[in-house]
Short mmCIF file of C-alpha atoms in Angstrom, two decimals:
data_model
loop_
_atom_site.label_atom_id
_atom_site.label_comp_id
_atom_site.label_asym_id
_atom_site.label_seq_id
_atom_site.Cartn_x
_atom_site.Cartn_y
_atom_site.Cartn_z
CA MET A 1 12.53 -38.59 -17.19
CA HIS A 2 10.35 -37.43 -20.04
CA LYS A 3 11.71 -34.52 -22.05
CA TYR A 4 8.50 -32.56 -21.45
CA GLN A 5 8.85 -32.96 -17.67
CA ILE A 6 12.47 -31.79 -17.77
CA THR A 7 11.46 -28.73 -19.75
CA LYS A 8 8.59 -28.01 -17.34
CA ILE A 9 10.85 -28.34 -14.28
CA ALA A 10 13.47 -26.12 -15.90
CA PHE A 11 10.83 -23.50 -16.69
CA ILE A 12 9.48 -23.53 -13.10
CA GLY A 13 13.03 -23.27 -11.77
CA PHE A 14 13.76 -20.34 -14.06
CA ALA A 15 10.52 -18.62 -12.99
CA ILE A 16 11.39 -19.07 -9.30
CA LEU A 17 14.88 -17.66 -9.85
CA PHE A 18 13.50 -14.77 -11.91
CA CYS A 19 10.95 -13.83 -9.22
CA ALA A 20 13.54 -14.21 -6.48
CA ASN A 21 15.91 -11.95 -8.41
CA ILE A 22 13.20 -9.30 -8.73
CA LEU A 23 12.43 -9.54 -5.01
CA PHE A 24 16.12 -9.38 -4.12
CA SER A 25 16.71 -6.34 -6.34
CA GLN A 26 13.63 -4.58 -4.91
CA GLN A 27 14.77 -5.25 -1.36
CA ASN A 28 18.20 -3.84 -2.17
CA LYS A 29 16.95 -0.57 -3.62
CA PRO A 30 17.37 2.12 -0.96
CA ASN A 31 14.38 3.95 0.43
CA ILE A 32 14.34 7.68 -0.26
CA LEU A 33 13.02 10.26 2.21
CA PHE A 34 12.93 13.80 0.84
CA ILE A 35 12.10 16.56 3.35
CA PHE A 36 11.58 19.95 1.74
CA ALA A 37 11.24 23.36 3.41
CA ASP A 38 10.03 26.63 1.89
CA ASP A 39 11.97 29.91 2.09
CA HIS A 40 14.63 28.35 4.34
CA THR A 41 17.90 30.21 3.87
CA TYR A 42 21.12 28.19 4.05
CA GLU A 43 22.37 29.92 7.20
CA ALA A 44 19.31 29.30 9.38
CA LEU A 45 20.49 26.17 11.22
CA SER A 46 22.18 26.27 14.59
CA ALA A 47 24.80 23.83 13.27
CA PHE A 48 25.90 26.65 10.95
CA GLY A 49 26.12 29.23 13.73
CA SER A 50 22.63 30.67 13.31
CA GLU A 51 20.43 31.96 16.10
CA ALA A 52 17.80 29.50 14.88
CA LYS A 53 17.52 26.45 17.14
CA THR A 54 17.42 23.31 14.99
CA PRO A 55 18.60 20.33 17.07
CA ASN A 56 17.09 17.65 14.82
CA LEU A 57 18.50 19.10 11.62
CA ASP A 58 21.82 19.54 13.43
CA LYS A 59 21.87 15.80 14.18
CA LEU A 60 21.09 15.09 10.55
CA ALA A 61 24.05 17.27 9.56
CA GLU A 62 26.35 15.54 12.07
CA ARG A 63 25.41 12.11 10.76
CA GLY A 64 25.64 13.03 7.10
CA THR A 65 27.24 15.28 4.53
CA VAL A 66 26.44 18.99 4.15
CA PHE A 67 26.70 20.89 0.87
CA ASN A 68 27.68 24.44 1.78
CA ASN A 69 26.92 25.96 -1.62
CA ALA A 70 23.60 24.54 -2.81
CA TYR A 71 21.75 27.00 -5.04
CA ASN A 72 18.34 27.36 -6.58
CA MET A 73 19.12 27.83 -10.27
CA GLY A 74 16.88 30.89 -10.66
CA SER A 75 13.34 31.88 -11.49
CA TYR A 76 11.04 33.21 -14.18
CA SER A 77 8.41 34.27 -11.62
CA GLY A 78 8.11 36.44 -8.53
CA ALA A 79 6.85 33.23 -6.93
CA VAL A 80 10.34 31.75 -7.03
CA CYS A 81 9.14 28.49 -5.50
CA ILE A 82 7.15 27.64 -8.65
CA ALA A 83 10.22 27.75 -10.86
CA SER A 84 12.34 25.92 -8.30
CA ARG A 85 9.85 23.08 -7.88
CA THR A 86 9.19 22.76 -11.61
CA MET A 87 12.93 22.35 -12.21
CA LEU A 88 13.18 19.86 -9.36
CA ASN A 89 10.39 17.64 -10.65
CA THR A 90 11.16 17.80 -14.37
CA GLY A 91 14.95 17.91 -14.28
CA ARG A 92 15.04 20.86 -16.70
CA PHE A 93 17.08 24.03 -16.40
CA VAL A 94 15.18 27.21 -15.60
CA TRP A 95 14.54 28.45 -19.16
CA ASN A 96 13.36 25.00 -20.30
CA ALA A 97 11.19 24.58 -17.19
CA LEU A 98 9.36 27.76 -18.18
CA ASP A 99 8.58 26.27 -21.60
CA LEU A 100 7.33 23.07 -19.96
CA GLU A 101 4.81 24.72 -17.65
CA PRO A 102 1.94 24.83 -20.18
CA ASN A 103 2.74 21.26 -21.26
CA MET A 104 2.92 19.43 -17.96
CA ALA A 105 0.09 17.11 -19.04
CA ALA A 106 2.27 15.89 -21.92
CA GLU A 107 5.18 15.37 -19.52
CA ARG A 108 2.93 13.41 -17.20
CA ASN A 109 1.53 11.28 -20.02
CA ALA A 110 5.09 10.52 -21.10
CA GLY A 111 5.98 9.49 -17.53
CA ARG A 112 8.77 12.05 -17.31
CA ILE A 113 8.10 13.58 -13.86
CA TRP A 114 10.27 12.68 -10.85
CA PRO A 115 7.93 10.35 -8.89
CA GLN A 116 6.88 8.59 -12.09
CA TYR A 117 10.44 7.42 -12.75
CA LEU A 118 10.70 5.96 -9.26
CA ASP A 119 7.26 4.38 -9.52
CA LYS A 120 8.32 2.63 -12.74
CA ASN A 121 11.40 1.37 -10.92
CA GLY A 122 9.43 -0.38 -8.20
CA TYR A 123 9.04 2.36 -5.59
CA ASP A 124 5.93 2.98 -3.54
CA THR A 125 5.51 6.76 -3.74
CA TYR A 126 4.09 9.14 -1.14
CA PHE A 127 3.40 12.87 -1.08
CA ALA A 128 2.09 15.39 1.44
CA GLY A 129 2.44 19.14 1.84
CA LYS A 130 3.20 21.95 -0.58
CA TRP A 131 3.33 20.98 -4.26
CA HIS A 132 3.05 24.29 -6.22
CA VAL A 133 3.95 22.95 -9.67
CA ARG A 134 1.57 24.47 -12.18
CA ASN A 135 -0.67 22.31 -14.37
CA SER A 136 -0.04 19.13 -12.41
CA SER A 137 -1.39 17.42 -9.32
CA PRO A 138 0.24 15.03 -6.83
CA SER A 139 -2.78 12.71 -7.13
CA GLN A 140 -1.82 12.17 -10.78
CA LEU A 141 1.78 11.32 -9.90
CA PHE A 142 2.01 9.62 -6.49
CA ALA A 143 0.45 6.38 -5.33
CA ASN A 144 -0.24 7.73 -1.83
CA VAL A 145 -1.24 11.35 -1.24
CA GLY A 146 -2.00 13.18 1.99
CA THR A 147 -3.04 16.80 2.40
CA VAL A 148 -1.91 18.96 -0.53
CA ARG A 149 -1.20 22.56 0.44
CA PRO A 150 -1.23 25.70 -1.74
CA GLY A 151 1.72 27.96 -2.41
CA MET A 152 1.32 29.74 0.89
CA PRO A 153 -1.14 29.84 3.78
CA GLN A 154 -3.92 32.36 3.20
CA ASP A 155 -2.66 35.68 4.47
CA HIS A 156 -5.70 37.90 3.92
CA PHE A 157 -3.76 40.09 1.51
CA ASP A 158 -5.94 41.83 -1.07
CA TRP A 159 -3.99 41.39 -4.30
CA GLY A 160 -6.35 43.74 -6.11
CA ASN A 161 -5.98 46.64 -3.71
CA ARG A 162 -2.50 46.98 -2.27
CA ASP A 163 -3.14 50.44 -0.88
CA VAL A 164 -5.48 49.07 1.77
CA HIS A 165 -3.97 48.40 5.19
CA HIS A 166 -3.66 44.70 6.05
CA ILE A 167 -2.71 43.69 9.55
CA GLY A 168 -0.22 41.06 8.44
CA TYR A 169 1.70 43.52 6.26
CA ASP A 170 3.64 46.75 6.77
CA ARG A 171 4.31 45.68 10.34
CA PRO A 172 5.37 46.15 13.03
CA ALA A 173 5.65 49.86 13.66
CA GLN A 174 7.82 50.67 16.65
CA PHE A 175 6.03 52.09 19.72
CA GLN A 176 2.63 51.23 18.22
CA PRO A 177 0.33 48.28 18.98
CA ASP A 178 0.77 45.32 16.60
CA GLU A 179 -2.63 44.00 15.47
CA TRP A 180 -1.11 40.78 14.15
CA SER A 181 0.13 37.89 16.28
CA PRO A 182 2.02 34.79 15.10
CA TYR A 183 0.32 32.58 17.69
CA ASP A 184 -3.25 33.86 17.41
CA SER A 185 -5.06 30.96 15.73
CA THR A 186 -7.97 33.21 14.73
CA MET A 187 -5.63 34.82 12.17
CA GLY A 188 -5.98 31.79 9.88
CA GLY A 189 -2.93 31.02 7.78
CA TYR A 190 -1.10 27.98 9.19
CA TRP A 191 -3.95 27.60 11.69
CA ASN A 192 -6.61 27.07 9.00
CA GLY A 193 -8.23 23.70 9.61
CA GLY A 194 -7.69 23.78 13.35
CA LYS A 195 -4.15 22.38 13.54
CA HIS A 196 -0.85 23.93 12.50
CA TRP A 197 0.06 22.80 8.99
CA SER A 198 3.56 21.67 9.98
CA GLU A 199 2.06 19.40 12.64
CA VAL A 200 -0.44 17.98 10.14
CA LEU A 201 2.42 17.15 7.79
CA ALA A 202 4.30 15.36 10.58
CA ASP A 203 1.13 13.41 11.46
CA GLU A 204 0.68 12.27 7.86
CA SER A 205 4.37 11.47 7.50
CA GLU A 206 4.21 9.20 10.54
CA GLY A 207 1.21 7.45 8.97
CA PHE A 208 3.05 7.01 5.67
CA LEU A 209 6.04 5.48 7.43
CA GLN A 210 3.87 3.09 9.42
CA GLN A 211 2.25 2.05 6.16
CA ALA A 212 5.62 1.57 4.45
CA ALA A 213 6.97 -0.47 7.35
CA GLY A 214 4.69 -3.36 6.42
CA LYS A 215 5.70 -3.45 2.74
CA ASP A 216 8.62 -5.01 0.92
CA ASP A 217 8.71 -2.38 -1.82
CA PRO A 218 11.17 0.49 -1.38
CA PHE A 219 9.55 3.85 -0.75
CA PHE A 220 9.99 7.39 -2.04
CA MET A 221 8.48 10.01 0.27
CA TYR A 222 8.23 13.66 -0.76
CA LEU A 223 7.33 15.59 2.40
CA ALA A 224 7.05 19.32 1.75
CA PHE A 225 6.59 21.88 4.51
CA ASN A 226 5.15 25.33 3.84
CA ALA A 227 7.35 26.54 6.72
CA PRO A 228 9.11 28.85 7.15
CA HIS A 229 7.28 30.81 4.42
CA ASP A 230 5.23 33.75 5.67
CA PRO A 231 2.84 34.26 7.38
CA ARG A 232 5.34 33.09 9.98
CA GLN A 233 3.01 31.59 12.56
CA SER A 234 3.93 29.17 15.32
CA PRO A 235 2.78 28.41 18.89
CA LYS A 236 3.68 31.00 21.50
CA GLU A 237 6.22 28.76 23.23
CA TYR A 238 8.39 28.88 20.10
CA VAL A 239 8.20 32.66 19.74
CA ASP A 240 9.10 32.95 23.43
CA MET A 241 12.29 30.99 22.74
CA TYR A 242 13.60 34.08 20.91
CA PRO A 243 13.47 37.17 23.15
CA LEU A 244 13.48 40.23 20.95
CA ASP A 245 16.38 41.86 22.77
CA ALA A 246 18.52 38.80 21.95
CA ILE A 247 17.86 38.91 18.18
CA ALA A 248 20.75 40.32 16.16
CA VAL A 249 20.22 42.76 13.32
CA PRO A 250 22.06 41.64 10.15
CA GLU A 251 25.48 43.25 9.77
CA ASN A 252 24.51 44.41 6.28
CA PHE A 253 21.26 46.04 7.44
CA GLN A 254 20.06 48.98 5.34
CA SER A 255 16.95 51.06 5.87
CA LEU A 256 16.39 51.20 2.11
CA TYR A 257 18.01 49.10 -0.59
CA PRO A 258 19.06 51.71 -3.16
CA HIS A 259 18.09 49.66 -6.24
CA ARG A 260 14.88 48.15 -4.82
CA ASP A 261 12.63 49.44 -7.61
CA GLU A 262 15.02 48.52 -10.43
CA ILE A 263 15.15 44.90 -9.27
CA GLY A 264 11.41 44.70 -8.55
CA CYS A 265 11.75 44.59 -4.75
CA GLY A 266 9.98 47.81 -3.96
CA TYR A 267 6.50 48.59 -2.66
CA ALA A 268 4.79 46.66 -5.47
CA LEU A 269 6.36 43.31 -4.45
CA ARG A 270 4.20 41.35 -2.00
CA ASP A 271 7.15 39.96 -0.03
CA ALA A 272 8.66 43.42 0.36
CA ARG A 273 5.43 44.72 1.92
CA LEU A 274 5.75 42.50 4.97
CA ALA A 275 7.65 45.22 6.86
CA PRO A 276 7.29 49.00 6.55
CA PHE A 277 9.47 51.18 4.34
CA PRO A 278 11.95 52.50 5.34
CA ARG A 279 13.15 49.44 7.25
CA MET A 280 13.64 49.85 10.98
CA GLU A 281 15.87 47.62 13.06
CA TYR A 282 12.96 46.86 15.36
CA ALA A 283 10.77 45.54 12.52
CA VAL A 284 13.59 43.40 11.14
CA LYS A 285 14.19 41.87 14.57
CA VAL A 286 10.50 40.99 14.93
CA HIS A 287 10.45 39.31 11.52
CA ARG A 288 13.60 37.36 12.30
CA GLN A 289 12.14 36.33 15.66
CA GLU A 290 9.04 34.91 13.96
CA TYR A 291 11.13 33.30 11.20
CA TYR A 292 13.35 31.47 13.69
CA ALA A 293 10.34 30.41 15.78
CA LEU A 294 8.65 28.82 12.76
CA ILE A 295 11.90 27.07 11.79
CA THR A 296 12.29 25.63 15.30
CA HIS A 297 8.67 24.46 15.28
CA MET A 298 9.31 22.78 11.91
CA ASP A 299 12.50 21.20 13.30
CA VAL A 300 10.46 19.53 16.05
CA GLN A 301 8.15 18.04 13.41
CA ILE A 302 11.17 16.82 11.42
CA GLY A 303 12.36 15.13 14.61
CA ARG A 304 9.04 13.29 14.74
CA ILE A 305 9.48 12.15 11.12
CA LEU A 306 13.01 10.89 11.78
CA ASP A 307 11.83 9.03 14.89
CA ALA A 308 9.05 7.42 12.86
CA LEU A 309 11.61 6.33 10.27
CA GLU A 310 13.70 4.68 12.99
CA ALA A 311 10.60 2.85 14.22
CA THR A 312 10.12 1.23 10.79
CA GLY A 313 13.44 -0.60 11.11
CA LYS A 314 14.34 0.73 7.66
CA ALA A 315 16.47 3.72 8.62
CA ASP A 316 19.74 1.96 7.73
CA SER A 317 18.53 1.40 4.17
CA THR A 318 17.12 4.90 3.69
CA TRP A 319 18.66 7.94 2.03
CA ILE A 320 17.49 11.21 3.58
CA PHE A 321 17.63 14.51 1.72
CA PHE A 322 16.81 17.79 3.46
CA SER A 323 16.72 21.01 1.49
CA ALA A 324 14.51 23.99 0.57
CA ASP A 325 13.29 25.50 -2.67
CA HIS A 326 15.51 28.57 -2.18
CA GLY A 327 16.68 30.92 0.54
CA LEU A 328 15.29 34.19 1.84
CA SER A 329 16.34 37.71 2.74
CA VAL A 330 14.99 38.57 6.19
CA GLY A 331 16.14 42.15 6.53
CA GLU A 332 19.54 41.82 4.91
CA ARG A 333 20.27 44.98 2.91
CA GLY A 334 16.70 46.14 3.48
CA LEU A 335 15.27 43.19 1.49
CA LEU A 336 12.59 40.76 2.69
CA GLY A 337 12.07 38.27 -0.14
CA LYS A 338 13.83 35.80 -2.41
CA GLN A 339 13.60 37.85 -5.60
CA ASN A 340 17.23 38.93 -5.61
CA MET A 341 20.65 37.52 -6.48
CA TYR A 342 22.23 37.64 -3.04
CA GLU A 343 23.47 34.48 -1.32
CA GLU A 344 20.84 34.44 1.41
CA ALA A 345 18.06 34.39 -1.21
CA MET A 346 19.56 31.90 -3.67
CA LYS A 347 21.19 29.37 -1.34
CA ALA A 348 19.37 26.71 0.65
CA PRO A 349 20.59 24.11 3.12
CA LEU A 350 21.35 20.70 1.63
CA ILE A 351 21.99 17.77 3.97
CA ILE A 352 22.29 14.17 2.77
CA ASN A 353 22.29 11.03 4.91
CA GLY A 354 22.44 7.51 3.58
CA PRO A 355 24.23 4.17 3.58
CA GLY A 356 27.93 4.91 3.18
CA VAL A 357 27.55 8.70 3.27
CA GLU A 358 30.40 10.18 5.28
CA ALA A 359 29.35 11.65 8.62
CA GLY A 360 30.34 15.21 9.49
CA LYS A 361 31.65 15.96 6.02
CA THR A 362 31.15 19.28 4.24
CA ILE A 363 31.41 19.82 0.49
CA ASP A 364 32.05 23.32 -0.82
CA VAL A 365 31.58 22.56 -4.53
CA PRO A 366 28.68 24.66 -5.89
CA VAL A 367 25.68 22.49 -6.78
CA TYR A 368 22.00 23.01 -7.50
CA ILE A 369 19.32 21.83 -5.11
CA GLN A 370 17.60 20.44 -8.22
CA ASP A 371 20.46 17.91 -8.48
CA ILE A 372 18.58 15.92 -5.82
CA MET A 373 16.27 14.48 -8.48
CA ALA A 374 19.09 13.06 -10.61
CA THR A 375 20.79 11.72 -7.49
CA THR A 376 17.72 9.72 -6.49
CA LEU A 377 17.27 8.35 -10.00
CA GLU A 378 20.82 7.05 -9.96
CA LEU A 379 20.34 5.58 -6.48
CA SER A 380 17.21 3.76 -7.62
CA GLY A 381 19.01 2.11 -10.51
CA GLU A 382 16.73 3.94 -12.94
CA GLY A 383 19.59 5.79 -14.58
CA ILE A 384 19.39 9.45 -15.56
CA PRO A 385 17.43 10.15 -18.77
CA ASP A 386 19.15 12.28 -21.39
CA HIS A 387 16.65 15.12 -21.02
CA VAL A 388 17.39 15.53 -17.28
CA GLN A 389 19.88 18.40 -17.25
CA PHE A 390 20.79 18.37 -13.55
CA LYS A 391 23.54 16.07 -12.27
CA SER A 392 23.80 13.32 -9.70
CA LEU A 393 25.64 14.25 -6.52
CA LEU A 394 26.91 10.70 -5.95
CA PRO A 395 30.34 11.36 -7.53
CA LEU A 396 30.87 14.22 -5.04
CA LEU A 397 29.62 12.13 -2.12
CA ASN A 398 31.98 9.32 -3.15
#
C-alpha cells in the first residue's frame, strides 16, 4: 500500500478515535440540576421536624446526603441575597465579591462566572427564575433562558415614604380586619402575570428537561425560586393546610429584640416592617402560617421538576443540589429578616443527590452554601480555578 494511503488511513482512524473519545467523555459527564430557594431557613423541612410539609424535599433528603450546617458566608447589603448569589456565581469570599460587583462585565468577558465554566466544559446551560446578581444578566451567561425574575415580587411598598400605611406591612393586628390576603390574586406579587411565579418556574423547568432529553450534551440547570421570600402568597388550599391554632410560636419569641436598632433590624428595615412592633404572638403565627404555605406550594413544584427529570431517563446520571441563598427569622427573638447573625438567618438547607452519594446520610461539618459552585466544577472535570475561594464538597461526600 502506498505510504500516502497509509498515512491518510491512520489520520482518519485517529480522527474517528478522537471524536469518539470526546463523545464518550461528554456522555460520562454528569448532569447537574441546581434548585435554589430564597429565604428558606434550614429548619423548614418536615424531614427536620418542622411544621412545614415538604414531602418531595423529604424524599430528596432520604435518597441523598444532608449537610446540617450549611451557611451563607455573610453580606455587605441589607439585601442579603445579592451578596449570597454574587459569591455563589463568582466563587469569591464576601469581601472580594463586594469588590467584584462593579466589575462583573470584566468577569464575564474573562469567562469567570459559574455557568461559563460549565459551558466551556461541554455543558448545555439553562436558567430560569430569580437571578439578582448586580451588573450581569442570565442572557449573557446561559445558552437557554426562561423567565428572569427580580429580587422579590412587587409588594407595593413605597420605599420613599415609609410612614404611609401599606396593607402588606405592619400586619396583622389582632382583633382587627386584615386588608391583605395571601391568596387574593388582585394583590399582585407572585400573581403578577396571571400565574403564580413558582408554577411558572416549574412549567419552564419541565420544558428545559424535555429539551435536554433529546440531546447528548450534559446539562447544567439553575432553577431559582423566589419562594418563600415575602410577600408570602400561595393558593388558599395551601394556607388552609396550616390552621392558625396549630401553628407554634417559637420558643425564643420576644415582643421586642433589645438590640434591634443597633443591628439595623428596627423600624427602618423593610423586612422588619412586615409585622407590627411590638411583636404579638398572633402576628408571628400568621406570618409562619403563610411562610409554611408558600414552602409547601414550592415543594409541589419541585416534585414536578423531579418527575420531569425521571421522565428524561437521565436521573441516574444527574447530580441534584437543593439549597437557598440564606435562612430567615420568622418571629424568632422578635426578628423577621435575614439581617442578623443567628442560626435561623444564616443557615440554609443543603441536600445533595447524585451517583454514588450515600442515601440517608447527614454531615455535620460546617460548610458554605457557596461551596456548591466548586463542587460542580470538580464534577464536570473542569477543575477549580485558583481564584475560586470556596471548596468542593466531594471529599466530605466521599
